[in-house]
mmCIF file of C-alpha atoms in Angstrom:
data_model
loop_
_atom_site.group_PDB
_atom_site.id
_atom_site.type_symbol
_atom_site.label_atom_id
_atom_site.label_comp_id
_atom_site.label_asym_id
_atom_site.label_seq_id
_atom_site.Cartn_x
_atom_site.Cartn_y
_atom_site.Cartn_z
ATOM 1 C CA UNK A 1 13.276 -6.877 -15.970
ATOM 2 C CA UNK A 2 11.227 -3.663 -16.048
ATOM 3 C CA UNK A 3 8.802 -5.185 -13.559
ATOM 4 C CA UNK A 4 11.668 -5.852 -11.105
ATOM 5 C CA UNK A 5 12.918 -2.269 -11.484
ATOM 6 C CA UNK A 6 9.360 -0.986 -10.991
ATOM 7 C CA UNK A 7 8.924 -2.995 -7.784
ATOM 8 C CA UNK A 8 12.298 -1.908 -6.386
ATOM 9 C CA UNK A 9 11.546 1.733 -7.179
ATOM 10 C CA UNK A 10 8.016 1.439 -5.819
ATOM 11 C CA UNK A 11 9.228 0.381 -2.404
ATOM 12 C CA UNK A 12 12.543 2.230 -2.099
ATOM 13 C CA UNK A 13 12.513 5.542 -3.946
ATOM 14 C CA UNK A 14 10.227 8.245 -2.579
ATOM 15 C CA UNK A 15 10.233 10.080 -5.914
ATOM 16 C CA UNK A 16 8.307 7.192 -7.522
ATOM 17 C CA UNK A 17 5.861 6.915 -4.643
ATOM 18 C CA UNK A 18 4.283 10.223 -5.639
ATOM 19 C CA UNK A 19 3.840 9.177 -9.258
ATOM 20 C CA UNK A 20 2.237 5.785 -8.475
ATOM 21 C CA UNK A 21 -1.407 6.160 -7.605
ATOM 22 C CA UNK A 22 -4.234 3.796 -6.830
ATOM 23 C CA UNK A 23 -6.838 4.336 -9.536
ATOM 24 C CA UNK A 24 -9.478 1.903 -8.312
ATOM 25 C CA UNK A 25 -9.871 -0.801 -5.692
ATOM 26 C CA UNK A 26 -12.507 -3.515 -6.104
ATOM 27 C CA UNK A 27 -13.435 -6.645 -4.190
ATOM 28 C CA UNK A 28 -13.465 -9.956 -6.058
ATOM 29 C CA UNK A 29 -16.108 -12.647 -5.642
ATOM 30 C CA UNK A 30 -13.716 -14.399 -3.232
ATOM 31 C CA UNK A 31 -13.717 -11.250 -1.060
ATOM 32 C CA UNK A 32 -10.169 -10.234 -1.946
ATOM 33 C CA UNK A 33 -9.101 -6.752 -3.000
ATOM 34 C CA UNK A 34 -7.891 -6.068 -6.547
ATOM 35 C CA UNK A 35 -6.185 -2.698 -7.029
ATOM 36 C CA UNK A 36 -5.598 -0.892 -10.316
ATOM 37 C CA UNK A 37 -2.407 1.177 -10.054
ATOM 38 C CA UNK A 38 -1.069 3.847 -12.391
ATOM 39 C CA UNK A 39 2.528 4.870 -12.897
ATOM 40 C CA UNK A 40 2.260 8.404 -14.257
ATOM 41 C CA UNK A 41 5.013 9.498 -16.632
ATOM 42 C CA UNK A 42 5.437 12.281 -19.135
ATOM 43 C CA UNK A 43 4.003 9.935 -21.806
ATOM 44 C CA UNK A 44 0.880 9.063 -19.807
ATOM 45 C CA UNK A 45 -0.300 6.293 -17.512
ATOM 46 C CA UNK A 46 1.088 2.761 -17.365
ATOM 47 C CA UNK A 47 -1.334 0.447 -15.561
ATOM 48 C CA UNK A 48 -0.645 -2.387 -13.118
ATOM 49 C CA UNK A 49 -2.764 -4.727 -11.000
ATOM 50 C CA UNK A 50 -2.040 -5.500 -7.356
ATOM 51 C CA UNK A 51 -3.542 -8.547 -5.689
ATOM 52 C CA UNK A 52 -2.279 -10.607 -2.740
ATOM 53 C CA UNK A 53 0.769 -8.291 -2.623
ATOM 54 C CA UNK A 54 1.661 -9.275 -6.199
ATOM 55 C CA UNK A 55 2.035 -6.541 -8.802
ATOM 56 C CA UNK A 56 1.621 -7.480 -12.442
ATOM 57 C CA UNK A 57 0.888 -5.737 -15.704
ATOM 58 C CA UNK A 58 -2.755 -4.724 -15.970
ATOM 59 C CA UNK A 59 -3.241 -5.965 -19.521
ATOM 60 C CA UNK A 60 -3.655 -9.633 -18.752
ATOM 61 C CA UNK A 61 -3.411 -10.686 -22.381
ATOM 62 C CA UNK A 62 0.223 -9.527 -22.208
ATOM 63 C CA UNK A 63 1.137 -9.007 -18.516
ATOM 64 C CA UNK A 64 4.894 -8.899 -18.983
ATOM 65 C CA UNK A 65 4.559 -6.401 -21.817
ATOM 66 C CA UNK A 66 1.934 -4.124 -20.257
ATOM 67 C CA UNK A 67 4.473 -1.326 -20.108
ATOM 68 C CA UNK A 68 4.029 -1.109 -23.895
ATOM 69 C CA UNK A 69 0.577 0.415 -23.333
ATOM 70 C CA UNK A 70 0.895 4.008 -22.202
ATOM 71 C CA UNK A 71 -1.876 6.579 -22.497
ATOM 72 C CA UNK A 72 -4.725 8.286 -20.712
ATOM 73 C CA UNK A 73 -7.103 6.343 -18.496
ATOM 74 C CA UNK A 74 -10.474 6.269 -20.271
ATOM 75 C CA UNK A 75 -12.391 4.742 -17.348
ATOM 76 C CA UNK A 76 -12.216 2.299 -14.431
ATOM 77 C CA UNK A 77 -15.192 0.812 -12.603
ATOM 78 C CA UNK A 78 -16.052 -1.864 -10.091
ATOM 79 C CA UNK A 79 -18.940 -3.976 -11.386
ATOM 80 C CA UNK A 80 -20.343 -7.223 -9.987
ATOM 81 C CA UNK A 81 -17.160 -8.226 -8.075
ATOM 82 C CA UNK A 82 -15.002 -7.350 -11.094
ATOM 83 C CA UNK A 83 -12.923 -4.432 -12.252
ATOM 84 C CA UNK A 84 -13.106 -3.089 -15.791
ATOM 85 C CA UNK A 85 -10.753 -0.428 -17.083
ATOM 86 C CA UNK A 86 -9.551 1.037 -20.346
ATOM 87 C CA UNK A 87 -6.674 3.144 -21.582
ATOM 88 C CA UNK A 88 -6.711 5.449 -24.594
ATOM 89 C CA UNK A 89 -3.324 4.500 -25.949
ATOM 90 C CA UNK A 90 -3.285 5.746 -29.502
ATOM 91 C CA UNK A 91 -5.915 7.592 -31.398
ATOM 92 C CA UNK A 92 -8.503 6.360 -31.976
ATOM 93 C CA UNK A 93 -8.093 3.114 -30.019
ATOM 94 C CA UNK A 94 -9.084 2.140 -26.500
ATOM 95 C CA UNK A 95 -7.612 -0.978 -24.884
ATOM 96 C CA UNK A 96 -9.038 -2.394 -21.722
ATOM 97 C CA UNK A 97 -9.591 -5.482 -19.608
ATOM 98 C CA UNK A 98 -12.192 -6.980 -17.344
ATOM 99 C CA UNK A 99 -10.636 -8.775 -14.359
ATOM 100 C CA UNK A 100 -13.018 -10.916 -12.348
ATOM 101 C CA UNK A 101 -10.677 -12.783 -10.027
ATOM 102 C CA UNK A 102 -7.316 -14.265 -9.382
ATOM 103 C CA UNK A 103 -6.448 -17.887 -9.945
ATOM 104 C CA UNK A 104 -3.556 -20.267 -10.011
ATOM 105 C CA UNK A 105 -3.288 -20.116 -13.794
ATOM 106 C CA UNK A 106 -1.964 -22.730 -16.185
ATOM 107 C CA UNK A 107 1.492 -22.807 -14.641
ATOM 108 C CA UNK A 108 0.439 -22.803 -10.979
ATOM 109 C CA UNK A 109 1.321 -19.121 -10.531
ATOM 110 C CA UNK A 110 -0.993 -16.450 -9.188
ATOM 111 C CA UNK A 111 -2.501 -14.801 -12.255
ATOM 112 C CA UNK A 112 -5.404 -12.431 -12.847
ATOM 113 C CA UNK A 113 -8.447 -13.981 -14.520
ATOM 114 C CA UNK A 114 -10.482 -12.197 -17.144
ATOM 115 C CA UNK A 115 -9.995 -10.948 -20.677
ATOM 116 C CA UNK A 116 -9.064 -7.862 -22.686
ATOM 117 C CA UNK A 117 -10.588 -5.888 -25.545
ATOM 118 C CA UNK A 118 -9.391 -3.236 -27.982
ATOM 119 C CA UNK A 119 -11.716 -1.138 -30.164
ATOM 120 C CA UNK A 120 -12.303 2.417 -31.252
ATOM 121 C CA UNK A 121 -15.389 2.787 -29.070
ATOM 122 C CA UNK A 122 -15.649 2.213 -25.323
ATOM 123 C CA UNK A 123 -17.849 -0.580 -23.927
ATOM 124 C CA UNK A 124 -21.408 0.408 -23.163
ATOM 125 C CA UNK A 125 -22.427 -2.576 -21.010
ATOM 126 C CA UNK A 126 -21.229 -5.756 -19.337
ATOM 127 C CA UNK A 127 -23.426 -8.864 -19.285
ATOM 128 C CA UNK A 128 -22.692 -11.378 -16.520
ATOM 129 C CA UNK A 129 -24.131 -14.820 -17.241
ATOM 130 C CA UNK A 130 -23.893 -18.111 -15.405
ATOM 131 C CA UNK A 131 -21.210 -19.447 -17.745
ATOM 132 C CA UNK A 132 -19.760 -16.389 -19.464
ATOM 133 C CA UNK A 133 -19.282 -12.621 -19.454
ATOM 134 C CA UNK A 134 -19.982 -10.376 -22.437
ATOM 135 C CA UNK A 135 -18.494 -6.926 -23.030
ATOM 136 C CA UNK A 136 -20.840 -5.086 -25.397
ATOM 137 C CA UNK A 137 -19.499 -2.233 -27.509
ATOM 138 C CA UNK A 138 -21.803 -0.198 -29.727
ATOM 139 C CA UNK A 139 -20.114 0.229 -33.092
ATOM 140 C CA UNK A 140 -20.841 3.948 -33.451
ATOM 141 C CA UNK A 141 -20.830 5.154 -37.026
ATOM 142 C CA UNK A 142 -19.513 1.720 -38.019
ATOM 143 C CA UNK A 143 -16.002 2.458 -36.758
ATOM 144 C CA UNK A 144 -15.092 -1.208 -36.515
ATOM 145 C CA UNK A 145 -13.587 -3.477 -39.092
ATOM 146 C CA UNK A 146 -17.054 -4.688 -40.079
ATOM 147 C CA UNK A 147 -20.206 -2.736 -40.802
ATOM 148 C CA UNK A 148 -22.284 -3.949 -37.825
ATOM 149 C CA UNK A 149 -24.142 -2.313 -34.931
ATOM 150 C CA UNK A 150 -22.319 -4.104 -32.098
ATOM 151 C CA UNK A 151 -19.024 -5.710 -31.214
ATOM 152 C CA UNK A 152 -19.232 -8.322 -28.463
ATOM 153 C CA UNK A 153 -16.326 -9.819 -26.516
ATOM 154 C CA UNK A 154 -17.195 -13.202 -24.972
ATOM 155 C CA UNK A 155 -15.183 -14.636 -22.065
ATOM 156 C CA UNK A 156 -15.865 -18.196 -23.240
ATOM 157 C CA UNK A 157 -14.146 -17.770 -26.581
ATOM 158 C CA UNK A 158 -10.368 -18.154 -26.893
ATOM 159 C CA UNK A 159 -8.106 -15.134 -27.397
ATOM 160 C CA UNK A 160 -8.053 -14.061 -31.023
ATOM 161 C CA UNK A 161 -11.619 -15.289 -31.550
ATOM 162 C CA UNK A 162 -13.154 -13.490 -28.606
ATOM 163 C CA UNK A 163 -14.875 -10.670 -30.541
ATOM 164 C CA UNK A 164 -17.983 -11.010 -32.719
ATOM 165 C CA UNK A 165 -19.596 -8.430 -34.967
ATOM 166 C CA UNK A 166 -23.400 -8.505 -34.854
ATOM 167 C CA UNK A 167 -26.406 -6.343 -35.725
ATOM 168 C CA UNK A 168 -28.786 -7.632 -33.042
ATOM 169 C CA UNK A 169 -27.925 -8.227 -29.380
ATOM 170 C CA UNK A 170 -28.400 -11.785 -28.074
ATOM 171 C CA UNK A 171 -31.220 -12.638 -25.706
ATOM 172 C CA UNK A 172 -30.567 -11.160 -22.285
ATOM 173 C CA UNK A 173 -32.197 -14.116 -20.513
ATOM 174 C CA UNK A 174 -29.899 -15.401 -17.777
ATOM 175 C CA UNK A 175 -27.683 -12.304 -17.733
ATOM 176 C CA UNK A 176 -27.231 -9.517 -15.175
ATOM 177 C CA UNK A 177 -26.643 -6.414 -17.291
ATOM 178 C CA UNK A 178 -24.642 -3.423 -16.068
ATOM 179 C CA UNK A 179 -24.557 -0.237 -18.147
ATOM 180 C CA UNK A 180 -21.269 1.652 -18.085
ATOM 181 C CA UNK A 181 -22.693 5.067 -18.903
#
């Protein structure tokens, strides 16, 4: 319901037009534009994705409930035909997603493809492999749940099992590595 109200307000009320801003626009591997939009409120930013004239919640692990994540934009970047972004939504956590395309989804609907992450530290690099994508987060001062040097999110693992805690990075053979700093 909130998404319908947002869309109606976006296109009909000029007062909302000033508070909705394009944060970043990236081109997918298919050559289509993916836009990250922000609805700025007194509480902070609420993020949305726009693709093929469809607006959906930016946090693709919970697109209908993305309005639950409000905070300050930590970063947004276009990398290797993908968009990665994060929101600081509650000290000390950062929640973000990497969106690398748009597909038909399980139910035949247009849905963003990618995965999300949530940690205390921001990602330091993205590894694009032939069969998977890794988001690498250095576990500074062991801020994570486990006492390891790195936290890795792997696109090939199912939600809930996507993150791994490791002390040594995997071999970088077969990966294109992009540093976020």
